[in-house]
Amino acid sequence: MTEIVSRTSFEKGSKLKLAIQKSGRLYDDSMKLLKECGIDISNGVNKLKADANNYPMEVFFLRDDDIPQYVEDGVADIGFVGENVVFEKKKSVEQVEGLGFGKCRLSIAIGRNEEYTDSKFLQGKRIATSYPVIVQDFLDKNNIKADIHEISGSVEIAPGIGLAEAICDLVSSGSTLFMNGLKEVEVILKSECTLIKNKNLNEFQQQLLDKLVFRIQSVKKAKNNKYVLLNAPNNNLEKIIALLPGMKSPTVLPLATVGWSSVHTVIKESDFWDIIEQLKDLGAQGILVVPIEKMII
Ligand code: ATP
Ligand code: MG
């Protein structure tokens, strides 16, 4: 009993250690998410690690490829990293929550003039990639034998210099492929930045993580929803309310002008344009759509 009490008080003085990318595509969004979660990081210019000012958290700035290993070893308790890296590294870590940024796909691409019907095209071919593990899994699943050439960068030039007939690389818009005379023929993984955790967190670390995940979910929900205010003619009020489910039900307040009400509610960003059109058709006026900062349901 005494031992548990003293260990807990030691842990209370400790911090949740988070690993994020030091610089690159995930850095800005990772820092932004922490800020939106109310966690203030004072980072110097040549930063390797930094403390949060208002959360028991220490942030390590690392190469993204190294993050799963650090989290498996427990040097970091949690990390923000692309699923593509998590699947490639195959470390013993747990995925906790998608973070909604760093979206991309890992795709096979071949010369623009080649004809591609299905994955059998790859039989006996050479594939250049920085993701040998994921590509091998894909080939095994499809019973294809091909040579994987692992290269660490500029994969898209491999066909042009005669190193390979196909590549497998990350794509977001496809413009890099196009500029190199390639076309995307197969998406083998859709990826986003994700929160991973060490599998042996203690109770205190897990509590800090649960609090962080709660904040992340509130930020994500808020981004997916909009607050809508509008003026509705009372004769169509019921129909308008039927279009606006809201979190419980919409707030309806009488306007000073007789025969009109003010309606407030929350709608999904994805439903937004559909509903707005229908509201206008029902005579709604003065429609305001406002972003929501945090949403706790
Ligand atoms: P590091 O120096 O940390 O190793 P990196 O060069 O490997 O950086 P970045 O190019 O910064 O990595 O990409 C980091 C992550 O961003 C990728 O692993 C992927 O999850 C995500 N990402 C999103 N869109 C793209 C894209 N179009 N191309 C490459 N990565 C993307
Ligand atoms: Mg990297």
Short mmCIF file of C-alpha atoms and ligand atoms in Angstrom, two decimals:
data_model
loop_
_atom_site.label_atom_id
_atom_site.label_comp_id
_atom_site.label_asym_id
_atom_site.label_seq_id
_atom_site.Cartn_x
_atom_site.Cartn_y
_atom_site.Cartn_z
CA MET A 1 0.00 0.00 0.00
CA THR A 2 2.72 2.46 1.07
CA GLU A 3 4.62 1.62 -2.10
CA ILE A 4 1.62 2.45 -4.34
CA VAL A 5 1.06 5.78 -2.59
CA SER A 6 4.68 6.84 -2.96
CA ARG A 7 4.80 5.77 -6.62
CA THR A 8 1.64 7.72 -7.35
CA SER A 9 3.00 10.88 -5.74
CA PHE A 10 6.19 10.50 -7.81
CA GLU A 11 4.08 10.12 -10.97
CA LYS A 12 2.05 13.18 -10.09
CA GLY A 13 5.22 15.22 -10.51
CA SER A 14 5.90 13.66 -13.93
CA LYS A 15 4.67 14.57 -17.38
CA LEU A 16 3.14 13.01 -20.46
CA LYS A 17 5.90 12.89 -23.07
CA LEU A 18 4.69 13.57 -26.61
CA ALA A 19 6.81 13.07 -29.75
CA ILE A 20 5.99 15.16 -32.82
CA GLN A 21 7.76 15.79 -36.13
CA LYS A 22 10.60 18.27 -35.78
CA SER A 23 10.00 19.93 -39.13
CA GLY A 24 8.07 18.92 -42.23
CA ARG A 25 4.50 18.46 -43.29
CA LEU A 26 3.14 17.46 -39.88
CA TYR A 27 4.86 20.08 -37.72
CA ASP A 28 2.54 23.07 -38.18
CA ASP A 29 -0.68 21.08 -37.82
CA SER A 30 0.64 19.22 -34.77
CA MET A 31 1.50 22.49 -33.02
CA LYS A 32 -1.82 24.01 -34.09
CA LEU A 33 -3.78 21.07 -32.66
CA LEU A 34 -1.98 21.39 -29.31
CA LYS A 35 -2.83 25.09 -29.27
CA GLU A 36 -6.48 24.38 -30.09
CA CYS A 37 -6.47 21.92 -27.18
CA GLY A 38 -5.40 24.80 -24.94
CA ILE A 39 -1.85 23.48 -24.54
CA ASP A 40 0.74 26.21 -24.73
CA ILE A 41 4.23 25.14 -25.81
CA SER A 42 7.10 27.57 -25.49
CA ASN A 43 9.42 26.34 -28.21
CA GLY A 44 12.82 27.82 -28.87
CA VAL A 45 14.30 28.02 -32.35
CA ASN A 46 16.73 25.11 -32.00
CA LYS A 47 14.31 22.97 -30.17
CA LEU A 48 14.73 19.29 -29.34
CA LYS A 49 12.26 19.34 -26.51
CA ALA A 50 9.95 21.83 -24.88
CA ASP A 51 7.66 21.97 -21.88
CA ALA A 52 3.99 22.88 -21.97
CA ASN A 53 3.30 25.90 -19.78
CA ASN A 54 -0.18 24.83 -18.71
CA TYR A 55 -0.33 21.01 -19.04
CA PRO A 56 1.90 18.31 -17.54
CA MET A 57 3.43 17.60 -20.92
CA GLU A 58 6.87 17.58 -22.47
CA VAL A 59 7.18 17.65 -26.27
CA PHE A 60 10.07 15.97 -28.15
CA PHE A 61 10.77 17.11 -31.71
CA LEU A 62 11.96 14.18 -33.86
CA ARG A 63 12.21 12.77 -37.40
CA ASP A 64 8.81 11.26 -38.13
CA ASP A 65 10.36 7.86 -38.99
CA ASP A 66 11.76 7.56 -35.46
CA ILE A 67 8.53 8.33 -33.59
CA PRO A 68 7.07 4.76 -33.46
CA GLN A 69 10.34 3.39 -32.04
CA TYR A 70 10.52 6.09 -29.35
CA VAL A 71 6.93 5.38 -28.38
CA GLU A 72 7.47 1.60 -28.32
CA ASP A 73 10.52 2.08 -26.07
CA GLY A 74 8.63 4.43 -23.76
CA VAL A 75 11.12 7.26 -24.30
CA ALA A 76 7.99 9.08 -25.45
CA ASP A 77 4.59 8.03 -24.05
CA ILE A 78 2.61 9.15 -27.10
CA GLY A 79 3.29 10.47 -30.59
CA PHE A 80 1.64 12.23 -33.52
CA VAL A 81 2.70 10.46 -36.74
CA GLY A 82 1.35 9.41 -40.16
CA GLU A 83 -0.36 6.01 -40.33
CA ASN A 84 1.90 5.29 -43.31
CA VAL A 85 4.90 5.42 -40.94
CA VAL A 86 3.09 3.40 -38.24
CA PHE A 87 2.29 0.58 -40.70
CA GLU A 88 5.75 0.63 -42.27
CA LYS A 89 7.66 0.48 -38.99
CA LYS A 90 5.42 -2.24 -37.47
CA LYS A 91 6.39 -1.29 -33.91
CA SER A 92 4.42 -2.47 -30.94
CA VAL A 93 2.36 0.67 -30.30
CA GLU A 94 -1.37 1.33 -30.11
CA GLN A 95 -3.28 3.70 -32.38
CA VAL A 96 -5.61 5.86 -30.31
CA GLU A 97 -7.23 8.57 -32.42
CA GLY A 98 -7.05 9.96 -35.96
CA LEU A 99 -6.10 13.63 -35.91
CA GLY A 100 -7.78 14.81 -39.11
CA PHE A 101 -4.68 16.26 -40.81
CA GLY A 102 -1.71 14.95 -42.85
CA LYS A 103 -4.10 13.19 -45.19
CA CYS A 104 -2.45 11.45 -48.12
CA ARG A 105 -2.44 8.13 -49.94
CA LEU A 106 0.29 5.65 -50.65
CA SER A 107 -0.05 4.68 -54.29
CA ILE A 108 1.53 2.66 -57.04
CA ALA A 109 2.39 4.70 -60.13
CA ILE A 110 3.71 3.67 -63.53
CA GLY A 111 4.73 5.41 -66.76
CA ARG A 112 1.88 7.46 -68.19
CA ASN A 113 1.89 5.55 -71.48
CA GLU A 114 1.86 2.08 -69.95
CA GLU A 115 -1.36 0.10 -69.96
CA TYR A 116 -2.58 -1.07 -66.54
CA THR A 117 -5.50 -3.40 -66.04
CA ASP A 118 -4.85 -4.79 -62.55
CA SER A 119 -2.11 -5.49 -60.03
CA LYS A 120 -0.84 -8.41 -62.16
CA PHE A 121 0.94 -5.72 -64.17
CA LEU A 122 3.50 -5.65 -61.35
CA GLN A 123 4.43 -9.35 -61.71
CA GLY A 124 8.22 -9.60 -62.18
CA LYS A 125 8.64 -5.83 -62.29
CA ARG A 126 10.90 -3.58 -60.21
CA ILE A 127 9.15 -1.24 -57.77
CA ALA A 128 11.03 1.67 -56.19
CA THR A 129 9.71 2.82 -52.82
CA SER A 130 10.52 4.11 -49.35
CA TYR A 131 7.82 1.76 -48.00
CA PRO A 132 9.17 -1.79 -48.61
CA VAL A 133 7.15 -3.38 -45.79
CA ILE A 134 3.77 -2.00 -46.88
CA VAL A 135 4.50 -2.78 -50.55
CA GLN A 136 5.56 -6.36 -49.71
CA ASP A 137 2.30 -6.85 -47.75
CA PHE A 138 0.34 -5.60 -50.76
CA LEU A 139 2.22 -7.92 -53.15
CA ASP A 140 1.76 -10.92 -50.84
CA LYS A 141 -1.98 -10.26 -50.53
CA ASN A 142 -2.27 -10.20 -54.31
CA ASN A 143 0.06 -13.18 -54.90
CA ILE A 144 2.49 -11.12 -56.91
CA LYS A 145 6.25 -11.53 -57.04
CA ALA A 146 8.16 -8.34 -57.78
CA ASP A 147 11.51 -6.78 -56.86
CA ILE A 148 11.30 -4.02 -54.31
CA HIS A 149 14.04 -1.41 -54.54
CA GLU A 150 14.16 0.57 -51.33
CA ILE A 151 15.21 4.18 -51.81
CA SER A 152 14.88 6.95 -49.27
CA GLY A 153 13.75 9.88 -51.39
CA SER A 154 12.98 11.24 -54.89
CA VAL A 155 11.25 7.97 -55.66
CA GLU A 156 9.35 9.47 -58.58
CA ILE A 157 12.46 9.77 -60.75
CA ALA A 158 13.22 6.01 -60.55
CA PRO A 159 11.35 4.99 -63.75
CA GLY A 160 12.88 7.90 -65.69
CA ILE A 161 16.45 6.81 -64.86
CA GLY A 162 15.79 3.12 -65.54
CA LEU A 163 15.84 1.93 -61.92
CA ALA A 164 12.30 0.59 -61.83
CA GLU A 165 9.13 0.12 -63.90
CA ALA A 166 6.86 1.23 -61.07
CA ILE A 167 7.02 3.24 -57.89
CA CYS A 168 5.06 3.33 -54.66
CA ASP A 169 5.00 6.70 -52.95
CA LEU A 170 2.86 9.18 -51.03
CA VAL A 171 0.53 11.27 -53.13
CA SER A 172 -1.71 14.17 -52.22
CA SER A 173 -2.56 16.11 -55.40
CA GLY A 174 -0.74 13.94 -57.95
CA SER A 175 1.14 16.89 -59.48
CA THR A 176 4.61 15.46 -58.67
CA LEU A 177 3.67 12.22 -60.45
CA PHE A 178 2.38 14.15 -63.44
CA MET A 179 5.55 16.24 -63.71
CA ASN A 180 7.58 13.03 -63.81
CA GLY A 181 5.53 11.42 -66.57
CA LEU A 182 3.80 8.97 -64.21
CA LYS A 183 0.19 8.02 -63.50
CA GLU A 184 -1.35 6.69 -60.30
CA VAL A 185 -2.83 3.23 -60.83
CA GLU A 186 -3.45 1.73 -57.39
CA VAL A 187 -4.04 3.23 -53.94
CA ILE A 188 -2.62 0.80 -51.40
CA LEU A 189 -3.14 2.84 -48.22
CA LYS A 190 -5.11 5.93 -47.20
CA SER A 191 -3.36 7.67 -44.37
CA GLU A 192 -3.74 10.52 -41.91
CA CYS A 193 -1.77 11.71 -38.91
CA THR A 194 -2.69 9.63 -35.90
CA LEU A 195 -2.08 9.59 -32.15
CA ILE A 196 -0.14 6.51 -31.04
CA LYS A 197 0.62 5.43 -27.49
CA ASN A 198 3.00 3.18 -25.65
CA LYS A 199 1.27 -0.05 -24.61
CA ASN A 200 2.38 0.11 -20.98
CA LEU A 201 1.29 3.55 -19.81
CA ASN A 202 0.77 3.81 -16.09
CA GLU A 203 -2.50 4.99 -14.64
CA PHE A 204 -1.36 8.57 -14.30
CA GLN A 205 -0.07 8.78 -17.89
CA GLN A 206 -3.29 7.17 -19.14
CA GLN A 207 -5.36 9.78 -17.28
CA LEU A 208 -3.36 12.59 -18.87
CA LEU A 209 -3.82 10.93 -22.26
CA ASP A 210 -7.59 10.53 -21.73
CA LYS A 211 -7.85 14.26 -20.97
CA LEU A 212 -5.87 15.10 -24.08
CA VAL A 213 -8.00 12.77 -26.26
CA PHE A 214 -11.17 14.37 -24.87
CA ARG A 215 -9.86 17.80 -25.91
CA ILE A 216 -8.82 16.53 -29.36
CA GLN A 217 -12.28 15.04 -29.94
CA SER A 218 -13.92 18.34 -28.93
CA VAL A 219 -11.73 20.24 -31.38
CA LYS A 220 -12.47 17.74 -34.18
CA LYS A 221 -16.23 17.85 -33.57
CA ALA A 222 -16.19 21.63 -33.59
CA LYS A 223 -14.37 21.65 -36.95
CA ASN A 224 -17.00 19.35 -38.45
CA ASN A 225 -19.92 21.53 -37.35
CA LYS A 226 -21.17 25.09 -37.78
CA TYR A 227 -23.36 27.27 -35.59
CA VAL A 228 -26.29 28.65 -37.61
CA LEU A 229 -28.52 31.63 -36.71
CA LEU A 230 -31.44 32.65 -38.89
CA ASN A 231 -34.73 34.50 -38.95
CA ALA A 232 -37.72 32.32 -39.82
CA PRO A 233 -41.29 33.26 -40.75
CA ASN A 234 -43.57 31.65 -38.13
CA ASN A 235 -45.83 30.09 -40.78
CA ASN A 236 -42.90 27.88 -41.91
CA LEU A 237 -41.26 27.49 -38.49
CA GLU A 238 -42.06 23.79 -38.07
CA LYS A 239 -40.70 22.87 -41.49
CA ILE A 240 -37.56 24.89 -40.84
CA ILE A 241 -37.03 23.27 -37.45
CA ALA A 242 -37.46 19.83 -39.02
CA LEU A 243 -34.46 20.60 -41.23
CA LEU A 244 -32.34 21.62 -38.24
CA PRO A 245 -31.88 18.79 -35.78
CA GLY A 246 -29.28 20.58 -33.62
CA MET A 247 -27.48 19.02 -30.66
CA LYS A 248 -30.76 18.56 -28.72
CA SER A 249 -33.26 20.74 -30.57
CA PRO A 250 -32.90 24.24 -32.01
CA THR A 251 -33.32 27.32 -29.81
CA VAL A 252 -36.30 29.42 -30.98
CA LEU A 253 -36.77 33.02 -29.77
CA PRO A 254 -39.48 35.48 -30.84
CA LEU A 255 -38.28 38.46 -32.90
CA ALA A 256 -39.52 42.02 -32.22
CA THR A 257 -41.16 41.89 -35.66
CA VAL A 258 -44.50 40.09 -35.34
CA GLY A 259 -44.73 36.76 -37.21
CA TRP A 260 -40.96 36.04 -37.13
CA SER A 261 -38.65 33.99 -34.91
CA SER A 262 -34.92 33.71 -34.48
CA VAL A 263 -33.63 30.13 -34.71
CA HIS A 264 -30.18 28.99 -33.47
CA THR A 265 -28.67 25.56 -34.00
CA VAL A 266 -25.63 23.47 -34.95
CA ILE A 267 -25.36 21.66 -38.27
CA LYS A 268 -22.78 19.36 -39.84
CA GLU A 269 -20.39 21.13 -42.18
CA SER A 270 -21.01 18.41 -44.79
CA ASP A 271 -24.81 19.06 -44.77
CA PHE A 272 -24.33 22.79 -44.86
CA TRP A 273 -25.05 23.76 -48.50
CA ASP A 274 -27.98 21.34 -48.86
CA ILE A 275 -29.72 22.69 -45.79
CA ILE A 276 -29.01 26.34 -46.55
CA GLU A 277 -30.72 26.03 -49.94
CA GLN A 278 -33.79 24.40 -48.40
CA LEU A 279 -33.95 27.01 -45.62
CA LYS A 280 -33.91 29.83 -48.16
CA ASP A 281 -36.73 28.14 -50.07
CA LEU A 282 -38.78 28.11 -46.85
CA GLY A 283 -38.33 31.88 -46.43
CA ALA A 284 -35.48 31.94 -43.90
CA GLN A 285 -33.57 35.24 -43.90
CA GLY A 286 -30.47 36.74 -42.33
CA ILE A 287 -28.73 33.36 -42.18
CA LEU A 288 -25.44 33.54 -40.26
CA VAL A 289 -23.03 30.60 -40.22
CA VAL A 290 -20.41 30.81 -37.52
CA PRO A 291 -17.40 28.55 -36.84
CA ILE A 292 -17.38 26.74 -33.49
CA GLU A 293 -14.17 26.70 -31.47
CA LYS A 294 -14.86 23.75 -29.14
CA MET A 295 -17.77 21.35 -28.94
CA ILE A 296 -18.49 19.28 -25.86
CA ILE A 297 -21.49 17.00 -26.04
P1 ATP B 1 11.32 13.76 -41.58
O1 ATP B 1 12.46 14.69 -41.78
O2 ATP B 1 10.59 14.04 -40.28
O3 ATP B 1 11.67 12.31 -41.75
P2 ATP B 1 9.83 13.41 -44.05
O4 ATP B 1 10.54 14.10 -45.17
O5 ATP B 1 9.94 11.94 -43.91
O6 ATP B 1 10.26 14.15 -42.69
P3 ATP B 1 7.36 14.82 -44.70
O7 ATP B 1 7.52 14.96 -46.17
O8 ATP B 1 7.45 16.04 -43.85
O9 ATP B 1 8.29 13.67 -44.09
O10 ATP B 1 5.95 14.11 -44.46
C1 ATP B 1 5.55 13.74 -43.17
C2 ATP B 1 4.24 12.99 -43.27
O11 ATP B 1 3.24 13.84 -43.80
C3 ATP B 1 4.21 11.78 -44.17
O12 ATP B 1 4.77 10.63 -43.58
C4 ATP B 1 2.71 11.62 -44.39
O13 ATP B 1 2.12 10.96 -43.28
C5 ATP B 1 2.22 13.06 -44.41
N1 ATP B 1 1.91 13.57 -45.79
C6 ATP B 1 0.79 14.20 -46.11
N2 ATP B 1 0.75 14.53 -47.41
C7 ATP B 1 1.87 14.12 -47.95
C8 ATP B 1 2.41 14.18 -49.27
N3 ATP B 1 1.76 14.72 -50.29
N4 ATP B 1 3.63 13.70 -49.48
C9 ATP B 1 4.30 13.18 -48.44
N5 ATP B 1 3.82 13.08 -47.17
C10 ATP B 1 2.62 13.53 -46.91
MG MG B 2 10.58 10.83 -42.54
#
